[in-house]
Amino acid sequence: MTRLPGLISISLLSCVALLAICGTAAALDCDHCRQALVGQYTVYEGKNLHDRCYYDHYAQYCGICGEARTGQYYHNSWGDVVHAFHIGEFPNCEYCSRLTAENLTGKDTTYPDGRRVCGICNATAVTDTKHATALMDTVVSMLRRHGIDVDHDLTLQLIDKLEMSSISPATGREAWGFTEFRECRSWFGLVQSQETAVYVLIGMPREFLMGVLAHELMHVWVFDHAPADTDVALDEGSCEYASYLALKDLPGPYARFYLESLMNNDDLLYGGGYRSVRRYVQQVGVEGWLTYLKTNPEPPWD
Ligand SMILES: [Zn+2]
Ligand SMILES: [Zn+2]
Ligand SMILES: [Zn+2]
Ligand SMILES: [Zn+2]
């Protein structure tokens, strides 16, 4: 029995301080309206501005409280701009990492297994097997277009985080998906039948589920085509690369965020493996990488 955990990871909010400080006019003109500055004014990114011109044309309004203020703001790759002091006031969404503040990301939900999910992620959350199976068929077709043909009987099950922790040795974001290969043997050791089960977490946003499914389906391809002792970083890195192939042409911020999280993952096996496979595919192409996998258990890099 081989148990192979799936993984993705999320980069946290990045921080940029937007500086807007106040000064006192001394025969200056406003850099926006060209009228004289009188009394207190605002300096923003090197521009001298009437306070009104600053608030009307330059200020970033906080996505949570709606106030435009001087001082520290945070922004992230979703385009959210919020006061720094809101960080910590709201938990981060399990999937998109955004703050689960209703004004920013809608009404959040806490799943029975404890996952806090924002309203936007929850809007596309996949909670029934029929829907998930249809998405898996889509991902199978997406991978086939890249020469990864997963032709294998398998069952797909949606389970919660507690059930996942009972079958997968991975924790956190590395345990969003899991593939189990079971063999039934006769008493003298011959394989009589084989069953493959793909488990994914219930309630993941659609594009995240597609990324996790691509990863797990690549494990199935590796099981069918590659040596049994394939190096773990080569295996996990290849599965992450399959997620990349499946999602890279999808529009919208979710696929982009998922792809960023593959690239920024600092885990040695998953993130390191992914970046190594990516470099290798840049040299030899997708076909060369798949051909290599079929006969080489060791990675093509040092
Ligand atoms: Zn995996
Ligand atoms: Zn002005
Ligand atoms: Zn605010
Ligand atoms: Zn979210």
PDB file of C-alpha atoms and ligand atoms in Angstrom:
ATOM      1  CA  MET A   1       0.000   0.000   0.000  1.00  0.00           C
ATOM      2  CA  THR A   2       1.370   3.350  -0.945  1.00  0.00           C
ATOM      3  CA  ARG A   3       0.083   6.503   0.581  1.00  0.00           C
ATOM      4  CA  LEU A   4       0.857   9.703  -1.134  1.00  0.00           C
ATOM      5  CA  PRO A   5      -0.162  13.016   0.360  1.00  0.00           C
ATOM      6  CA  GLY A   6      -1.078  15.996  -1.781  1.00  0.00           C
ATOM      7  CA  LEU A   7      -0.019  19.494  -1.033  1.00  0.00           C
ATOM      8  CA  ILE A   8      -0.496  23.041  -1.665  1.00  0.00           C
ATOM      9  CA  SER A   9       0.557  26.009   0.318  1.00  0.00           C
ATOM     10  CA  ILE A  10      -0.446  29.623   0.503  1.00  0.00           C
ATOM     11  CA  SER A  11       1.668  32.716   0.687  1.00  0.00           C
ATOM     12  CA  LEU A  12       0.575  35.130   3.357  1.00  0.00           C
ATOM     13  CA  LEU A  13      -0.312  38.749   2.927  1.00  0.00           C
ATOM     14  CA  SER A  14       2.510  40.870   1.671  1.00  0.00           C
ATOM     15  CA  CYS A  15       2.948  44.249   3.226  1.00  0.00           C
ATOM     16  CA  VAL A  16       3.461  47.620   1.666  1.00  0.00           C
ATOM     17  CA  ALA A  17       3.200  50.823   3.604  1.00  0.00           C
ATOM     18  CA  LEU A  18       1.545  53.640   1.689  1.00  0.00           C
ATOM     19  CA  LEU A  19       2.968  56.848   3.033  1.00  0.00           C
ATOM     20  CA  ALA A  20       0.884  59.964   3.286  1.00  0.00           C
ATOM     21  CA  ILE A  21       2.288  62.602   5.607  1.00  0.00           C
ATOM     22  CA  CYS A  22       1.230  66.136   6.360  1.00  0.00           C
ATOM     23  CA  GLY A  23       3.274  69.278   5.743  1.00  0.00           C
ATOM     24  CA  THR A  24       2.781  73.065   5.908  1.00  0.00           C
ATOM     25  CA  ALA A  25       2.607  75.128   2.716  1.00  0.00           C
ATOM     26  CA  ALA A  26       5.273  77.657   1.798  1.00  0.00           C
ATOM     27  CA  ALA A  27       4.327  79.142  -1.605  1.00  0.00           C
ATOM     28  CA  LEU A  28       3.714  75.752  -3.150  1.00  0.00           C
ATOM     29  CA  ASP A  29       1.133  74.644  -5.691  1.00  0.00           C
ATOM     30  CA  CYS A  30      -0.862  71.462  -5.427  1.00  0.00           C
ATOM     31  CA  ASP A  31       0.618  68.820  -7.759  1.00  0.00           C
ATOM     32  CA  HIS A  32      -2.896  67.685  -8.671  1.00  0.00           C
ATOM     33  CA  CYS A  33      -5.022  70.836  -9.277  1.00  0.00           C
ATOM     34  CA  ARG A  34      -2.128  73.355  -9.609  1.00  0.00           C
ATOM     35  CA  GLN A  35      -3.837  75.776  -7.176  1.00  0.00           C
ATOM     36  CA  ALA A  36      -1.866  77.280  -4.283  1.00  0.00           C
ATOM     37  CA  LEU A  37      -1.502  75.216  -1.162  1.00  0.00           C
ATOM     38  CA  VAL A  38      -2.674  77.069   1.923  1.00  0.00           C
ATOM     39  CA  GLY A  39      -2.166  75.787   5.420  1.00  0.00           C
ATOM     40  CA  GLN A  40      -1.907  72.072   6.039  1.00  0.00           C
ATOM     41  CA  TYR A  41      -1.469  69.804   3.035  1.00  0.00           C
ATOM     42  CA  THR A  42      -0.569  66.200   2.278  1.00  0.00           C
ATOM     43  CA  VAL A  43       2.619  64.780   0.811  1.00  0.00           C
ATOM     44  CA  TYR A  44       1.993  61.515  -0.956  1.00  0.00           C
ATOM     45  CA  GLU A  45       4.574  59.636  -3.039  1.00  0.00           C
ATOM     46  CA  GLY A  46       6.552  62.850  -3.574  1.00  0.00           C
ATOM     47  CA  LYS A  47       3.489  64.924  -4.541  1.00  0.00           C
ATOM     48  CA  ASN A  48       2.332  67.983  -2.564  1.00  0.00           C
ATOM     49  CA  LEU A  49      -1.478  67.848  -2.473  1.00  0.00           C
ATOM     50  CA  HIS A  50      -4.445  69.636  -0.951  1.00  0.00           C
ATOM     51  CA  ASP A  51      -5.920  67.294   1.633  1.00  0.00           C
ATOM     52  CA  ARG A  52      -9.108  67.256  -0.483  1.00  0.00           C
ATOM     53  CA  CYS A  53      -7.184  66.400  -3.675  1.00  0.00           C
ATOM     54  CA  TYR A  54      -5.362  63.642  -1.811  1.00  0.00           C
ATOM     55  CA  TYR A  55      -8.578  62.103  -0.453  1.00  0.00           C
ATOM     56  CA  ASP A  56     -10.453  62.441  -3.775  1.00  0.00           C
ATOM     57  CA  HIS A  57      -7.765  61.244  -6.159  1.00  0.00           C
ATOM     58  CA  TYR A  58      -4.942  59.400  -4.387  1.00  0.00           C
ATOM     59  CA  ALA A  59      -6.054  57.980  -1.049  1.00  0.00           C
ATOM     60  CA  GLN A  60      -6.564  54.242  -0.765  1.00  0.00           C
ATOM     61  CA  TYR A  61      -9.701  53.460   1.172  1.00  0.00           C
ATOM     62  CA  CYS A  62      -9.574  50.626   3.619  1.00  0.00           C
ATOM     63  CA  GLY A  63     -11.554  47.639   2.373  1.00  0.00           C
ATOM     64  CA  ILE A  64     -12.721  46.839   5.890  1.00  0.00           C
ATOM     65  CA  CYS A  65     -13.691  50.110   7.623  1.00  0.00           C
ATOM     66  CA  GLY A  66     -13.922  52.286   4.500  1.00  0.00           C
ATOM     67  CA  GLU A  67     -11.795  55.061   5.982  1.00  0.00           C
ATOM     68  CA  ALA A  68      -8.948  56.676   4.064  1.00  0.00           C
ATOM     69  CA  ARG A  69      -6.229  57.418   6.544  1.00  0.00           C
ATOM     70  CA  THR A  70      -2.598  58.248   6.701  1.00  0.00           C
ATOM     71  CA  GLY A  71      -0.466  55.595   8.328  1.00  0.00           C
ATOM     72  CA  GLN A  72       0.314  52.008   7.536  1.00  0.00           C
ATOM     73  CA  TYR A  73      -1.756  49.999   5.114  1.00  0.00           C
ATOM     74  CA  TYR A  74      -1.369  46.429   3.961  1.00  0.00           C
ATOM     75  CA  HIS A  75      -2.186  45.159   0.547  1.00  0.00           C
ATOM     76  CA  ASN A  76      -2.058  41.720  -1.000  1.00  0.00           C
ATOM     77  CA  SER A  77      -2.112  40.104  -4.417  1.00  0.00           C
ATOM     78  CA  TRP A  78      -5.931  40.081  -4.404  1.00  0.00           C
ATOM     79  CA  GLY A  79      -5.912  43.875  -4.510  1.00  0.00           C
ATOM     80  CA  ASP A  80      -7.180  44.297  -0.942  1.00  0.00           C
ATOM     81  CA  VAL A  81      -5.998  47.444   0.835  1.00  0.00           C
ATOM     82  CA  VAL A  82      -6.621  47.549   4.566  1.00  0.00           C
ATOM     83  CA  HIS A  83      -5.321  49.359   7.608  1.00  0.00           C
ATOM     84  CA  ALA A  84      -2.465  47.511   9.227  1.00  0.00           C
ATOM     85  CA  PHE A  85      -4.326  47.423  12.532  1.00  0.00           C
ATOM     86  CA  HIS A  86      -7.019  45.125  11.078  1.00  0.00           C
ATOM     87  CA  ILE A  87      -4.437  42.350  10.709  1.00  0.00           C
ATOM     88  CA  GLY A  88      -5.124  40.127  13.671  1.00  0.00           C
ATOM     89  CA  GLU A  89      -8.683  41.428  14.140  1.00  0.00           C
ATOM     90  CA  PHE A  90      -9.987  38.773  11.721  1.00  0.00           C
ATOM     91  CA  PRO A  91      -8.723  35.251  11.065  1.00  0.00           C
ATOM     92  CA  ASN A  92      -7.334  34.515   7.604  1.00  0.00           C
ATOM     93  CA  CYS A  93      -9.348  32.414   5.170  1.00  0.00           C
ATOM     94  CA  GLU A  94      -8.117  28.826   5.011  1.00  0.00           C
ATOM     95  CA  TYR A  95      -7.827  29.022   1.201  1.00  0.00           C
ATOM     96  CA  CYS A  96      -7.223  32.532  -0.110  1.00  0.00           C
ATOM     97  CA  SER A  97      -5.492  33.805   3.075  1.00  0.00           C
ATOM     98  CA  ARG A  98      -7.532  37.024   2.940  1.00  0.00           C
ATOM     99  CA  LEU A  99      -8.984  38.460   6.128  1.00  0.00           C
ATOM    100  CA  THR A 100     -12.442  37.050   6.802  1.00  0.00           C
ATOM    101  CA  ALA A 101     -14.015  40.492   7.322  1.00  0.00           C
ATOM    102  CA  GLU A 102     -17.516  40.699   5.905  1.00  0.00           C
ATOM    103  CA  ASN A 103     -16.953  44.039   4.103  1.00  0.00           C
ATOM    104  CA  LEU A 104     -13.912  42.603   2.377  1.00  0.00           C
ATOM    105  CA  THR A 105     -14.707  38.983   1.593  1.00  0.00           C
ATOM    106  CA  GLY A 106     -18.376  38.513   2.428  1.00  0.00           C
ATOM    107  CA  LYS A 107     -19.998  36.456   5.140  1.00  0.00           C
ATOM    108  CA  ASP A 108     -17.532  33.834   6.287  1.00  0.00           C
ATOM    109  CA  THR A 109     -18.312  30.286   7.361  1.00  0.00           C
ATOM    110  CA  THR A 110     -16.678  27.969   9.849  1.00  0.00           C
ATOM    111  CA  TYR A 111     -16.884  24.353   8.745  1.00  0.00           C
ATOM    112  CA  PRO A 112     -17.653  21.710  11.400  1.00  0.00           C
ATOM    113  CA  ASP A 113     -13.995  20.586  11.244  1.00  0.00           C
ATOM    114  CA  GLY A 114     -12.848  24.095  12.201  1.00  0.00           C
ATOM    115  CA  ARG A 115     -11.832  25.523   8.811  1.00  0.00           C
ATOM    116  CA  ARG A 116     -12.650  29.231   8.533  1.00  0.00           C
ATOM    117  CA  VAL A 117     -13.562  30.073   4.933  1.00  0.00           C
ATOM    118  CA  CYS A 118     -14.360  33.530   3.567  1.00  0.00           C
ATOM    119  CA  GLY A 119     -17.607  34.290   1.740  1.00  0.00           C
ATOM    120  CA  ILE A 120     -15.904  34.510  -1.659  1.00  0.00           C
ATOM    121  CA  CYS A 121     -14.197  31.107  -1.344  1.00  0.00           C
ATOM    122  CA  ASN A 122     -17.360  29.619   0.111  1.00  0.00           C
ATOM    123  CA  ALA A 123     -19.329  30.780  -2.935  1.00  0.00           C
ATOM    124  CA  THR A 124     -17.533  28.225  -5.146  1.00  0.00           C
ATOM    125  CA  ALA A 125     -16.943  25.576  -2.471  1.00  0.00           C
ATOM    126  CA  VAL A 126     -17.497  22.063  -3.793  1.00  0.00           C
ATOM    127  CA  THR A 127     -19.512  19.997  -1.362  1.00  0.00           C
ATOM    128  CA  ASP A 128     -21.004  17.161  -3.359  1.00  0.00           C
ATOM    129  CA  THR A 129     -19.360  14.172  -4.985  1.00  0.00           C
ATOM    130  CA  LYS A 130     -21.207  14.529  -8.273  1.00  0.00           C
ATOM    131  CA  HIS A 131     -19.884  18.043  -8.790  1.00  0.00           C
ATOM    132  CA  ALA A 132     -16.375  16.998  -7.713  1.00  0.00           C
ATOM    133  CA  THR A 133     -16.432  14.014 -10.085  1.00  0.00           C
ATOM    134  CA  ALA A 134     -17.430  16.280 -12.986  1.00  0.00           C
ATOM    135  CA  LEU A 135     -14.524  18.588 -12.120  1.00  0.00           C
ATOM    136  CA  MET A 136     -12.199  15.587 -11.978  1.00  0.00           C
ATOM    137  CA  ASP A 137     -13.302  14.583 -15.494  1.00  0.00           C
ATOM    138  CA  THR A 138     -12.504  18.127 -16.616  1.00  0.00           C
ATOM    139  CA  VAL A 139      -9.048  17.943 -15.030  1.00  0.00           C
ATOM    140  CA  VAL A 140      -8.416  14.525 -16.668  1.00  0.00           C
ATOM    141  CA  SER A 141      -9.129  16.182 -20.056  1.00  0.00           C
ATOM    142  CA  MET A 142      -6.912  19.149 -19.205  1.00  0.00           C
ATOM    143  CA  LEU A 143      -4.003  16.844 -18.347  1.00  0.00           C
ATOM    144  CA  ARG A 144      -4.600  14.719 -21.439  1.00  0.00           C
ATOM    145  CA  ARG A 145      -4.047  17.808 -23.586  1.00  0.00           C
ATOM    146  CA  HIS A 146      -0.506  17.893 -22.167  1.00  0.00           C
ATOM    147  CA  GLY A 147       0.127  14.196 -22.866  1.00  0.00           C
ATOM    148  CA  ILE A 148      -0.676  13.009 -19.322  1.00  0.00           C
ATOM    149  CA  ASP A 149      -3.202  10.276 -19.896  1.00  0.00           C
ATOM    150  CA  VAL A 150      -4.744   9.041 -16.648  1.00  0.00           C
ATOM    151  CA  ASP A 151      -6.674   5.948 -17.642  1.00  0.00           C
ATOM    152  CA  HIS A 152      -7.339   4.245 -14.323  1.00  0.00           C
ATOM    153  CA  ASP A 153     -10.426   3.155 -12.399  1.00  0.00           C
ATOM    154  CA  LEU A 154     -10.654   5.156  -9.230  1.00  0.00           C
ATOM    155  CA  THR A 155     -13.127   6.400  -6.684  1.00  0.00           C
ATOM    156  CA  LEU A 156     -13.288   9.972  -5.510  1.00  0.00           C
ATOM    157  CA  GLN A 157     -14.365  10.793  -1.980  1.00  0.00           C
ATOM    158  CA  LEU A 158     -14.953  14.135  -0.312  1.00  0.00           C
ATOM    159  CA  ILE A 159     -13.980  14.001   3.342  1.00  0.00           C
ATOM    160  CA  ASP A 160     -13.505  16.522   6.115  1.00  0.00           C
ATOM    161  CA  LYS A 161     -10.251  17.518   7.779  1.00  0.00           C
ATOM    162  CA  LEU A 162     -10.700  15.113  10.685  1.00  0.00           C
ATOM    163  CA  GLU A 163     -11.234  12.134   8.378  1.00  0.00           C
ATOM    164  CA  MET A 164      -8.254  13.262   6.299  1.00  0.00           C
ATOM    165  CA  SER A 165      -6.003  13.379   9.355  1.00  0.00           C
ATOM    166  CA  SER A 166      -6.945   9.778  10.142  1.00  0.00           C
ATOM    167  CA  ILE A 167      -5.719   8.510   6.739  1.00  0.00           C
ATOM    168  CA  SER A 168      -2.982  10.935   5.707  1.00  0.00           C
ATOM    169  CA  PRO A 169       0.301  11.465   7.531  1.00  0.00           C
ATOM    170  CA  ALA A 170       0.495  15.041   6.218  1.00  0.00           C
ATOM    171  CA  THR A 171      -0.782  18.062   8.101  1.00  0.00           C
ATOM    172  CA  GLY A 172      -2.145  21.486   7.220  1.00  0.00           C
ATOM    173  CA  ARG A 173      -2.182  22.460   3.589  1.00  0.00           C
ATOM    174  CA  GLU A 174      -0.243  19.363   2.604  1.00  0.00           C
ATOM    175  CA  ALA A 175      -3.309  17.306   3.446  1.00  0.00           C
ATOM    176  CA  TRP A 176      -5.856  18.759   1.046  1.00  0.00           C
ATOM    177  CA  GLY A 177      -5.734  15.623  -1.079  1.00  0.00           C
ATOM    178  CA  PHE A 178      -4.536  12.060  -0.711  1.00  0.00           C
ATOM    179  CA  THR A 179      -4.386   9.041  -2.997  1.00  0.00           C
ATOM    180  CA  GLU A 180      -4.432   5.501  -1.720  1.00  0.00           C
ATOM    181  CA  PHE A 181      -3.487   2.461  -3.787  1.00  0.00           C
ATOM    182  CA  ARG A 182      -4.808  -0.748  -2.280  1.00  0.00           C
ATOM    183  CA  GLU A 183      -3.877  -4.208  -3.449  1.00  0.00           C
ATOM    184  CA  CYS A 184      -5.746  -7.382  -2.586  1.00  0.00           C
ATOM    185  CA  ARG A 185      -3.410 -10.376  -2.705  1.00  0.00           C
ATOM    186  CA  SER A 186      -4.040 -14.085  -2.668  1.00  0.00           C
ATOM    187  CA  TRP A 187      -2.612 -16.123   0.201  1.00  0.00           C
ATOM    188  CA  PHE A 188       0.484 -16.902  -1.883  1.00  0.00           C
ATOM    189  CA  GLY A 189       1.105 -13.212  -2.625  1.00  0.00           C
ATOM    190  CA  LEU A 190      -0.252 -12.670  -6.111  1.00  0.00           C
ATOM    191  CA  VAL A 191      -2.059  -9.386  -6.722  1.00  0.00           C
ATOM    192  CA  GLN A 192      -5.686 -10.287  -7.374  1.00  0.00           C
ATOM    193  CA  SER A 193      -7.233  -6.865  -7.521  1.00  0.00           C
ATOM    194  CA  GLN A 194      -6.318  -3.275  -7.096  1.00  0.00           C
ATOM    195  CA  GLU A 195      -8.324  -0.310  -5.920  1.00  0.00           C
ATOM    196  CA  THR A 196      -7.397   3.327  -6.080  1.00  0.00           C
ATOM    197  CA  ALA A 197      -9.115   5.943  -3.978  1.00  0.00           C
ATOM    198  CA  VAL A 198      -8.604   9.681  -4.255  1.00  0.00           C
ATOM    199  CA  TYR A 199      -9.624  11.636  -1.160  1.00  0.00           C
ATOM    200  CA  VAL A 200     -10.011  15.406  -1.218  1.00  0.00           C
ATOM    201  CA  LEU A 201     -11.276  17.834   1.382  1.00  0.00           C
ATOM    202  CA  ILE A 202     -14.929  18.767   1.129  1.00  0.00           C
ATOM    203  CA  GLY A 203     -15.682  22.467   0.741  1.00  0.00           C
ATOM    204  CA  MET A 204     -12.599  23.697  -1.108  1.00  0.00           C
ATOM    205  CA  PRO A 205     -13.105  26.534  -3.628  1.00  0.00           C
ATOM    206  CA  ARG A 206     -13.471  25.189  -7.168  1.00  0.00           C
ATOM    207  CA  GLU A 207     -10.062  26.133  -8.611  1.00  0.00           C
ATOM    208  CA  PHE A 208      -8.252  24.887  -5.508  1.00  0.00           C
ATOM    209  CA  LEU A 209     -10.021  21.562  -5.822  1.00  0.00           C
ATOM    210  CA  MET A 210      -9.014  21.374  -9.484  1.00  0.00           C
ATOM    211  CA  GLY A 211      -5.388  22.003  -8.537  1.00  0.00           C
ATOM    212  CA  VAL A 212      -5.494  19.313  -5.841  1.00  0.00           C
ATOM    213  CA  LEU A 213      -7.182  16.862  -8.231  1.00  0.00           C
ATOM    214  CA  ALA A 214      -4.503  17.454 -10.882  1.00  0.00           C
ATOM    215  CA  HIS A 215      -1.861  16.710  -8.237  1.00  0.00           C
ATOM    216  CA  GLU A 216      -3.568  13.494  -7.141  1.00  0.00           C
ATOM    217  CA  LEU A 217      -4.223  12.359 -10.726  1.00  0.00           C
ATOM    218  CA  MET A 218      -0.523  12.786 -11.458  1.00  0.00           C
ATOM    219  CA  HIS A 219       0.213  10.436  -8.544  1.00  0.00           C
ATOM    220  CA  VAL A 220      -2.009   7.911 -10.306  1.00  0.00           C
ATOM    221  CA  TRP A 221      -0.101   8.445 -13.580  1.00  0.00           C
ATOM    222  CA  VAL A 222       3.230   8.003 -11.762  1.00  0.00           C
ATOM    223  CA  PHE A 223       1.901   4.822 -10.116  1.00  0.00           C
ATOM    224  CA  ASP A 224       0.935   3.439 -13.530  1.00  0.00           C
ATOM    225  CA  HIS A 225       3.953   4.535 -15.569  1.00  0.00           C
ATOM    226  CA  ALA A 226       6.984   5.282 -13.391  1.00  0.00           C
ATOM    227  CA  PRO A 227       9.270   3.052 -11.313  1.00  0.00           C
ATOM    228  CA  ALA A 228       7.846   2.130  -7.907  1.00  0.00           C
ATOM    229  CA  ASP A 229      10.861   3.650  -6.149  1.00  0.00           C
ATOM    230  CA  THR A 230      10.565   7.088  -7.776  1.00  0.00           C
ATOM    231  CA  ASP A 231      12.245   9.744  -5.649  1.00  0.00           C
ATOM    232  CA  VAL A 232       9.738  11.596  -3.435  1.00  0.00           C
ATOM    233  CA  ALA A 233      10.797  15.123  -4.494  1.00  0.00           C
ATOM    234  CA  LEU A 234      10.638  14.091  -8.165  1.00  0.00           C
ATOM    235  CA  ASP A 235       7.196  12.566  -7.557  1.00  0.00           C
ATOM    236  CA  GLU A 236       5.722  15.450  -5.530  1.00  0.00           C
ATOM    237  CA  GLY A 237       7.386  18.072  -7.734  1.00  0.00           C
ATOM    238  CA  SER A 238       5.931  16.383 -10.817  1.00  0.00           C
ATOM    239  CA  CYS A 239       2.474  16.283  -9.229  1.00  0.00           C
ATOM    240  CA  GLU A 240       2.716  19.984  -8.422  1.00  0.00           C
ATOM    241  CA  TYR A 241       3.813  20.592 -12.006  1.00  0.00           C
ATOM    242  CA  ALA A 242       0.693  18.759 -13.213  1.00  0.00           C
ATOM    243  CA  SER A 243      -1.366  21.225 -11.105  1.00  0.00           C
ATOM    244  CA  TYR A 244       0.475  24.022 -12.852  1.00  0.00           C
ATOM    245  CA  LEU A 245      -0.300  22.575 -16.304  1.00  0.00           C
ATOM    246  CA  ALA A 246      -3.976  22.146 -15.454  1.00  0.00           C
ATOM    247  CA  LEU A 247      -4.481  25.622 -13.983  1.00  0.00           C
ATOM    248  CA  LYS A 248      -2.147  27.808 -16.007  1.00  0.00           C
ATOM    249  CA  ASP A 249      -4.718  28.577 -18.705  1.00  0.00           C
ATOM    250  CA  LEU A 250      -7.662  29.154 -16.351  1.00  0.00           C
ATOM    251  CA  PRO A 251      -8.695  32.797 -16.086  1.00  0.00           C
ATOM    252  CA  GLY A 252      -9.290  34.642 -12.836  1.00  0.00           C
ATOM    253  CA  PRO A 253      -7.457  35.379  -9.615  1.00  0.00           C
ATOM    254  CA  TYR A 254      -7.981  31.987  -7.960  1.00  0.00           C
ATOM    255  CA  ALA A 255      -5.941  30.005 -10.474  1.00  0.00           C
ATOM    256  CA  ARG A 256      -3.271  32.718 -10.407  1.00  0.00           C
ATOM    257  CA  PHE A 257      -3.130  32.647  -6.604  1.00  0.00           C
ATOM    258  CA  TYR A 258      -2.893  28.842  -6.592  1.00  0.00           C
ATOM    259  CA  LEU A 259      -0.010  28.946  -9.088  1.00  0.00           C
ATOM    260  CA  GLU A 260       1.779  31.578  -6.997  1.00  0.00           C
ATOM    261  CA  SER A 261       1.407  29.340  -3.958  1.00  0.00           C
ATOM    262  CA  LEU A 262       3.086  26.469  -5.848  1.00  0.00           C
ATOM    263  CA  MET A 263       6.014  28.688  -6.737  1.00  0.00           C
ATOM    264  CA  ASN A 264       6.360  30.255  -3.280  1.00  0.00           C
ATOM    265  CA  ASN A 265       6.042  27.050  -1.255  1.00  0.00           C
ATOM    266  CA  ASP A 266       9.220  26.736   0.813  1.00  0.00           C
ATOM    267  CA  ASP A 267       8.712  23.020   1.516  1.00  0.00           C
ATOM    268  CA  LEU A 268      11.751  21.131   0.211  1.00  0.00           C
ATOM    269  CA  LEU A 269       9.844  18.236  -1.391  1.00  0.00           C
ATOM    270  CA  TYR A 270       6.826  20.087  -2.750  1.00  0.00           C
ATOM    271  CA  GLY A 271       8.045  23.611  -3.452  1.00  0.00           C
ATOM    272  CA  GLY A 272      11.648  22.561  -4.101  1.00  0.00           C
ATOM    273  CA  GLY A 273      10.524  19.604  -6.219  1.00  0.00           C
ATOM    274  CA  TYR A 274       8.140  21.794  -8.196  1.00  0.00           C
ATOM    275  CA  ARG A 275      10.750  24.429  -8.982  1.00  0.00           C
ATOM    276  CA  SER A 276      13.264  21.731 -10.022  1.00  0.00           C
ATOM    277  CA  VAL A 277      10.737  19.973 -12.278  1.00  0.00           C
ATOM    278  CA  ARG A 278       9.765  23.329 -13.770  1.00  0.00           C
ATOM    279  CA  ARG A 279      13.392  24.110 -14.634  1.00  0.00           C
ATOM    280  CA  TYR A 280      13.817  20.616 -16.089  1.00  0.00           C
ATOM    281  CA  VAL A 281      10.705  20.965 -18.273  1.00  0.00           C
ATOM    282  CA  GLN A 282      12.022  24.306 -19.528  1.00  0.00           C
ATOM    283  CA  GLN A 283      15.048  22.381 -20.825  1.00  0.00           C
ATOM    284  CA  VAL A 284      13.466  19.213 -22.230  1.00  0.00           C
ATOM    285  CA  GLY A 285       9.770  20.022 -22.691  1.00  0.00           C
ATOM    286  CA  VAL A 286       6.735  18.265 -21.220  1.00  0.00           C
ATOM    287  CA  GLU A 287       7.238  15.191 -23.383  1.00  0.00           C
ATOM    288  CA  GLY A 288      10.888  14.881 -22.346  1.00  0.00           C
ATOM    289  CA  TRP A 289       9.919  15.121 -18.657  1.00  0.00           C
ATOM    290  CA  LEU A 290       7.224  12.419 -18.986  1.00  0.00           C
ATOM    291  CA  THR A 291       9.632  10.155 -20.897  1.00  0.00           C
ATOM    292  CA  TYR A 292      12.248  10.654 -18.185  1.00  0.00           C
ATOM    293  CA  LEU A 293       9.752   9.758 -15.435  1.00  0.00           C
ATOM    294  CA  LYS A 294       8.899   6.454 -17.085  1.00  0.00           C
ATOM    295  CA  THR A 295      12.369   4.957 -16.654  1.00  0.00           C
ATOM    296  CA  ASN A 296      14.268   6.973 -14.043  1.00  0.00           C
ATOM    297  CA  PRO A 297      13.535   6.811 -10.315  1.00  0.00           C
ATOM    298  CA  GLU A 298      16.214   9.400  -9.487  1.00  0.00           C
ATOM    299  CA  PRO A 299      15.760  13.124 -10.196  1.00  0.00           C
ATOM    300  CA  PRO A 300      17.540  14.596 -13.236  1.00  0.00           C
ATOM    301  CA  TRP A 301      19.005  17.331 -11.004  1.00  0.00           C
ATOM    302  CA  ASP A 302      21.659  17.215  -8.242  1.00  0.00           C
TER     303      ASP A 302
HETATM  304 ZN    ZN B   1       1.451  14.396  -3.514  1.00  0.00          ZN
HETATM  305 ZN    ZN B   2      -5.324  70.442  -5.180  1.00  0.00          ZN
HETATM  306 ZN    ZN B   3      -9.670  50.144   8.129  1.00  0.00          ZN
HETATM  307 ZN    ZN B   4     -11.123  32.888   0.941  1.00  0.00          ZN
END
